[in-house]
Structures are given as C-alpha cells and as structure tokens.
Coordinates of C-alpha atoms in Angstrom, one line a residue:
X1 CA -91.8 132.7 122.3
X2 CA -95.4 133.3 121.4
X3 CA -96.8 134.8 124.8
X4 CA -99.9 136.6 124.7
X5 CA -100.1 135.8 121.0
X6 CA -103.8 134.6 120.4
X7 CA -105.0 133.5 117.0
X8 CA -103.7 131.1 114.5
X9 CA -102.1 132.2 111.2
X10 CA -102.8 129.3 109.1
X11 CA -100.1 130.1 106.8
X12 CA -102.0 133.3 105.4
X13 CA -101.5 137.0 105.4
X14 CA -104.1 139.0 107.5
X15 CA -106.3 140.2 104.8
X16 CA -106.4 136.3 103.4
X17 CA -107.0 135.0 107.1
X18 CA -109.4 138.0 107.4
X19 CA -111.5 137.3 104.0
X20 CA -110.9 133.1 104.7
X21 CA -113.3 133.5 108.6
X22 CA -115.5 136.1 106.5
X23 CA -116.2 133.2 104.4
X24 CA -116.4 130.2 106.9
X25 CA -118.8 132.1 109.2
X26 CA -120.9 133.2 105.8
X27 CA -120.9 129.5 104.8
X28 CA -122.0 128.4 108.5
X29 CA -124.9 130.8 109.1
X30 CA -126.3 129.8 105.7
X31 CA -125.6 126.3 105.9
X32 CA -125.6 125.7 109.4
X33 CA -122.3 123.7 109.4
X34 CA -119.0 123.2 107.3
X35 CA -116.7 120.7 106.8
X36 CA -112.9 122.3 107.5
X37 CA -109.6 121.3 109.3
X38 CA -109.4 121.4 112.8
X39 CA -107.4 124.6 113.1
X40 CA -109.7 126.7 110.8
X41 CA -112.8 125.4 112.8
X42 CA -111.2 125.9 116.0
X43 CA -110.3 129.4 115.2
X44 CA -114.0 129.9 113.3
X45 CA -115.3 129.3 116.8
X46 CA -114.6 132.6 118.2
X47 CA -115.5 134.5 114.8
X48 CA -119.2 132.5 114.8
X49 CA -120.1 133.3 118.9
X50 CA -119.2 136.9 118.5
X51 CA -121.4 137.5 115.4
X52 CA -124.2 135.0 117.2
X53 CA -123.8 137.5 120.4
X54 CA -124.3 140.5 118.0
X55 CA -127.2 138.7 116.7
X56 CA -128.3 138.4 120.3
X57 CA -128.4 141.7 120.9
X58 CA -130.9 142.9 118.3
X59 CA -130.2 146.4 118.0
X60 CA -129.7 148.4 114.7
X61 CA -125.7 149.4 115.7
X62 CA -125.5 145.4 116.3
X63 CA -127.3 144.4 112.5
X64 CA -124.5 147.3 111.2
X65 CA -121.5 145.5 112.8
X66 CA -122.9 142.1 111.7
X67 CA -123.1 143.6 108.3
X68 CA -119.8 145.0 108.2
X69 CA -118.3 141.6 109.2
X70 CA -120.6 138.7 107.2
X71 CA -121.3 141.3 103.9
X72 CA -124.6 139.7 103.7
X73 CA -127.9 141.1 103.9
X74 CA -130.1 137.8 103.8
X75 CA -127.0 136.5 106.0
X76 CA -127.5 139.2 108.5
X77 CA -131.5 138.5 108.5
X78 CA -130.8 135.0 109.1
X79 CA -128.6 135.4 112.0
X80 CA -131.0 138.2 113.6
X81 CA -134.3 136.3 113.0
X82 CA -133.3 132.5 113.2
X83 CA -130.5 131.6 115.0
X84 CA -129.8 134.4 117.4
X85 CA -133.0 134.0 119.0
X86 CA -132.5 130.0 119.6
X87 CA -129.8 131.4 121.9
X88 CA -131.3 134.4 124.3
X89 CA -131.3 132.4 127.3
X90 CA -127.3 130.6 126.4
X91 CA -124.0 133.0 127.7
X92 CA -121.6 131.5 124.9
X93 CA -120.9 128.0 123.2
X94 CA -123.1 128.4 120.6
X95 CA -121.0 126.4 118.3
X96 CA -119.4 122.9 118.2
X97 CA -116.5 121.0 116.6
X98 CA -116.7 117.5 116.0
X99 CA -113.9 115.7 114.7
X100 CA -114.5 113.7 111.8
X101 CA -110.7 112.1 110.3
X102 CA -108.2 112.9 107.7
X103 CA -108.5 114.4 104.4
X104 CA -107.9 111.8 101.5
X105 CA -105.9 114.0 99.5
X106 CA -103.2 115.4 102.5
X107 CA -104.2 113.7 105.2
X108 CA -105.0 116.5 107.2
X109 CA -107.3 116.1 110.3
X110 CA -111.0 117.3 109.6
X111 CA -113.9 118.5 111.4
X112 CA -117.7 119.5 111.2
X113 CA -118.2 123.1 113.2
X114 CA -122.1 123.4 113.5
X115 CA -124.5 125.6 115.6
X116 CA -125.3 123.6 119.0
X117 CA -129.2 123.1 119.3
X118 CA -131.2 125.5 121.0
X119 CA -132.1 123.3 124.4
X120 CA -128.7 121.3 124.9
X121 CA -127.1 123.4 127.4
X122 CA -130.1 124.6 128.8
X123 CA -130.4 121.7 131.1
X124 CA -127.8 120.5 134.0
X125 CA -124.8 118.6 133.6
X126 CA -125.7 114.8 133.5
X127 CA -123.6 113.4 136.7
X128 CA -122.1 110.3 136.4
X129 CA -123.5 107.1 138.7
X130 CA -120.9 105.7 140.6
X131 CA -120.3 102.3 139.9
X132 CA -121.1 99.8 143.3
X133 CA -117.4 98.4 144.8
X134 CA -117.2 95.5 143.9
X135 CA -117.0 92.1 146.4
X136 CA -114.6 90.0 146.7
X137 CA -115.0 86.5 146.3
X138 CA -113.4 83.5 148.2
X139 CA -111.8 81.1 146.6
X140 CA -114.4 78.3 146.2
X141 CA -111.6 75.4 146.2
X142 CA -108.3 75.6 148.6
X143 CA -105.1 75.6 146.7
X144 CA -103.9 72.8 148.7
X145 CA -107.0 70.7 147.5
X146 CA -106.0 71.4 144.4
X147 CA -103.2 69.6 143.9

C-alpha cells in the first residue's frame, strides 16, 4: 500500500523526475504555459507555487534557492520581477491545469498548466442563483373528455 507516499514517479528514476520538473517549471516561467500529460502537470503544480512563493518573498536567500532549483538567471529575474509580484495579495493557486484531450501518437490524456491571472481569485466566489420552483399546471382537458 502506498500510504503517506506523495508524488508521482512517472516511470523515472529521481534524478530524471528531478531534472524532467526542473525543466517544465523553466519552460513555464519563460513561456508562461506548457502543453504536458495530465500527471506531469498535476505534479508541476506543486514544483511551480513553491518557486512562485519563493518569488514572493523577495529576499536574496529566496532568489539563491530559486536559483538553485530553475538554474536560470534571466529565469530567476523573471519570476522575482514579473510574475511573483502579480501574486502578493494570492495565498497559493497560482497555477492552473486545463484539460485539453489525447495525444495523437499514444493517446495519452493532455493538458495546458499556465499561471492564473493576477485578479481572478482576488474577487468572491460567484454564487449560484437558484432556479424559481417551478408550477404545476392543470390539465387543460379532462381525461374523460378525451375519449
């Protein structure tokens, strides 16, 4: 039983799985989304909001980390300068995964894992208008008249 296991393994060793998310959450802050299966981006999710919360913080310990992780120095100047701040006022989400079909060539299921825009979760939950009961309506004609 897998209790307490978190994390996928995709089929990789830990230094591939390691250098694959080093990769995918290079690839995102530059492009600012990628096109992957749905277990890779559902796994990228966590690797992307911690490096956006490092980003968050500002500090030069945080840009060190950030460095250490993406490997990038125009990536890390990116995150700290564009995206993180589109975020101060967000506590997590800051990413989404949209599903998007199959692959042609395995017919694995694909998605799109993009940054959320800044203002989306800023505002309240939209809640849902109740639709009115509805009447019910005599019969206009009598069965017996009917027939």
């Amino acid at each position: 039983m897998r209790h307490l296991k978190h994390g996928r393994k995709l089929s990789r060793t830990s230094s591939h799985r390691k250098a694959l998310f080093r990769n995918l959450v290079l690839s995102l802050i530059r492009h600012g989304r990628v096109r992957t299966t749905d277990a890779k981006a559902k796994e990228l999710r966590g690797h992307a909001d911690r490096i956006v919360t490092l980003g968050k913080r500002g500090d030069l310990a945080a840009r060190r980390r950030a460095y250490a992780l993406i490997g990038s120095h125009q990536a890390v100047k990116k995150l700290f300068d564009e995206i993180a701040p589109q975020f101060k006022d967000r506590a997590g989400g800051y990413t989404r995964v949209v599903k998007i079909g199959t692959r042609r060539g395995d017919a694995a299921p694909t998605s799109v894992i993009e940054f959320t825009s800044a203002g989306e979760g800023a505002q309240a939950p939209k809640r849902r208008r109740k639709k009115p009961a509805r009447k019910e309506q005599a019969p206009s004609e009598p069965q017996a008249a009917r027939a």
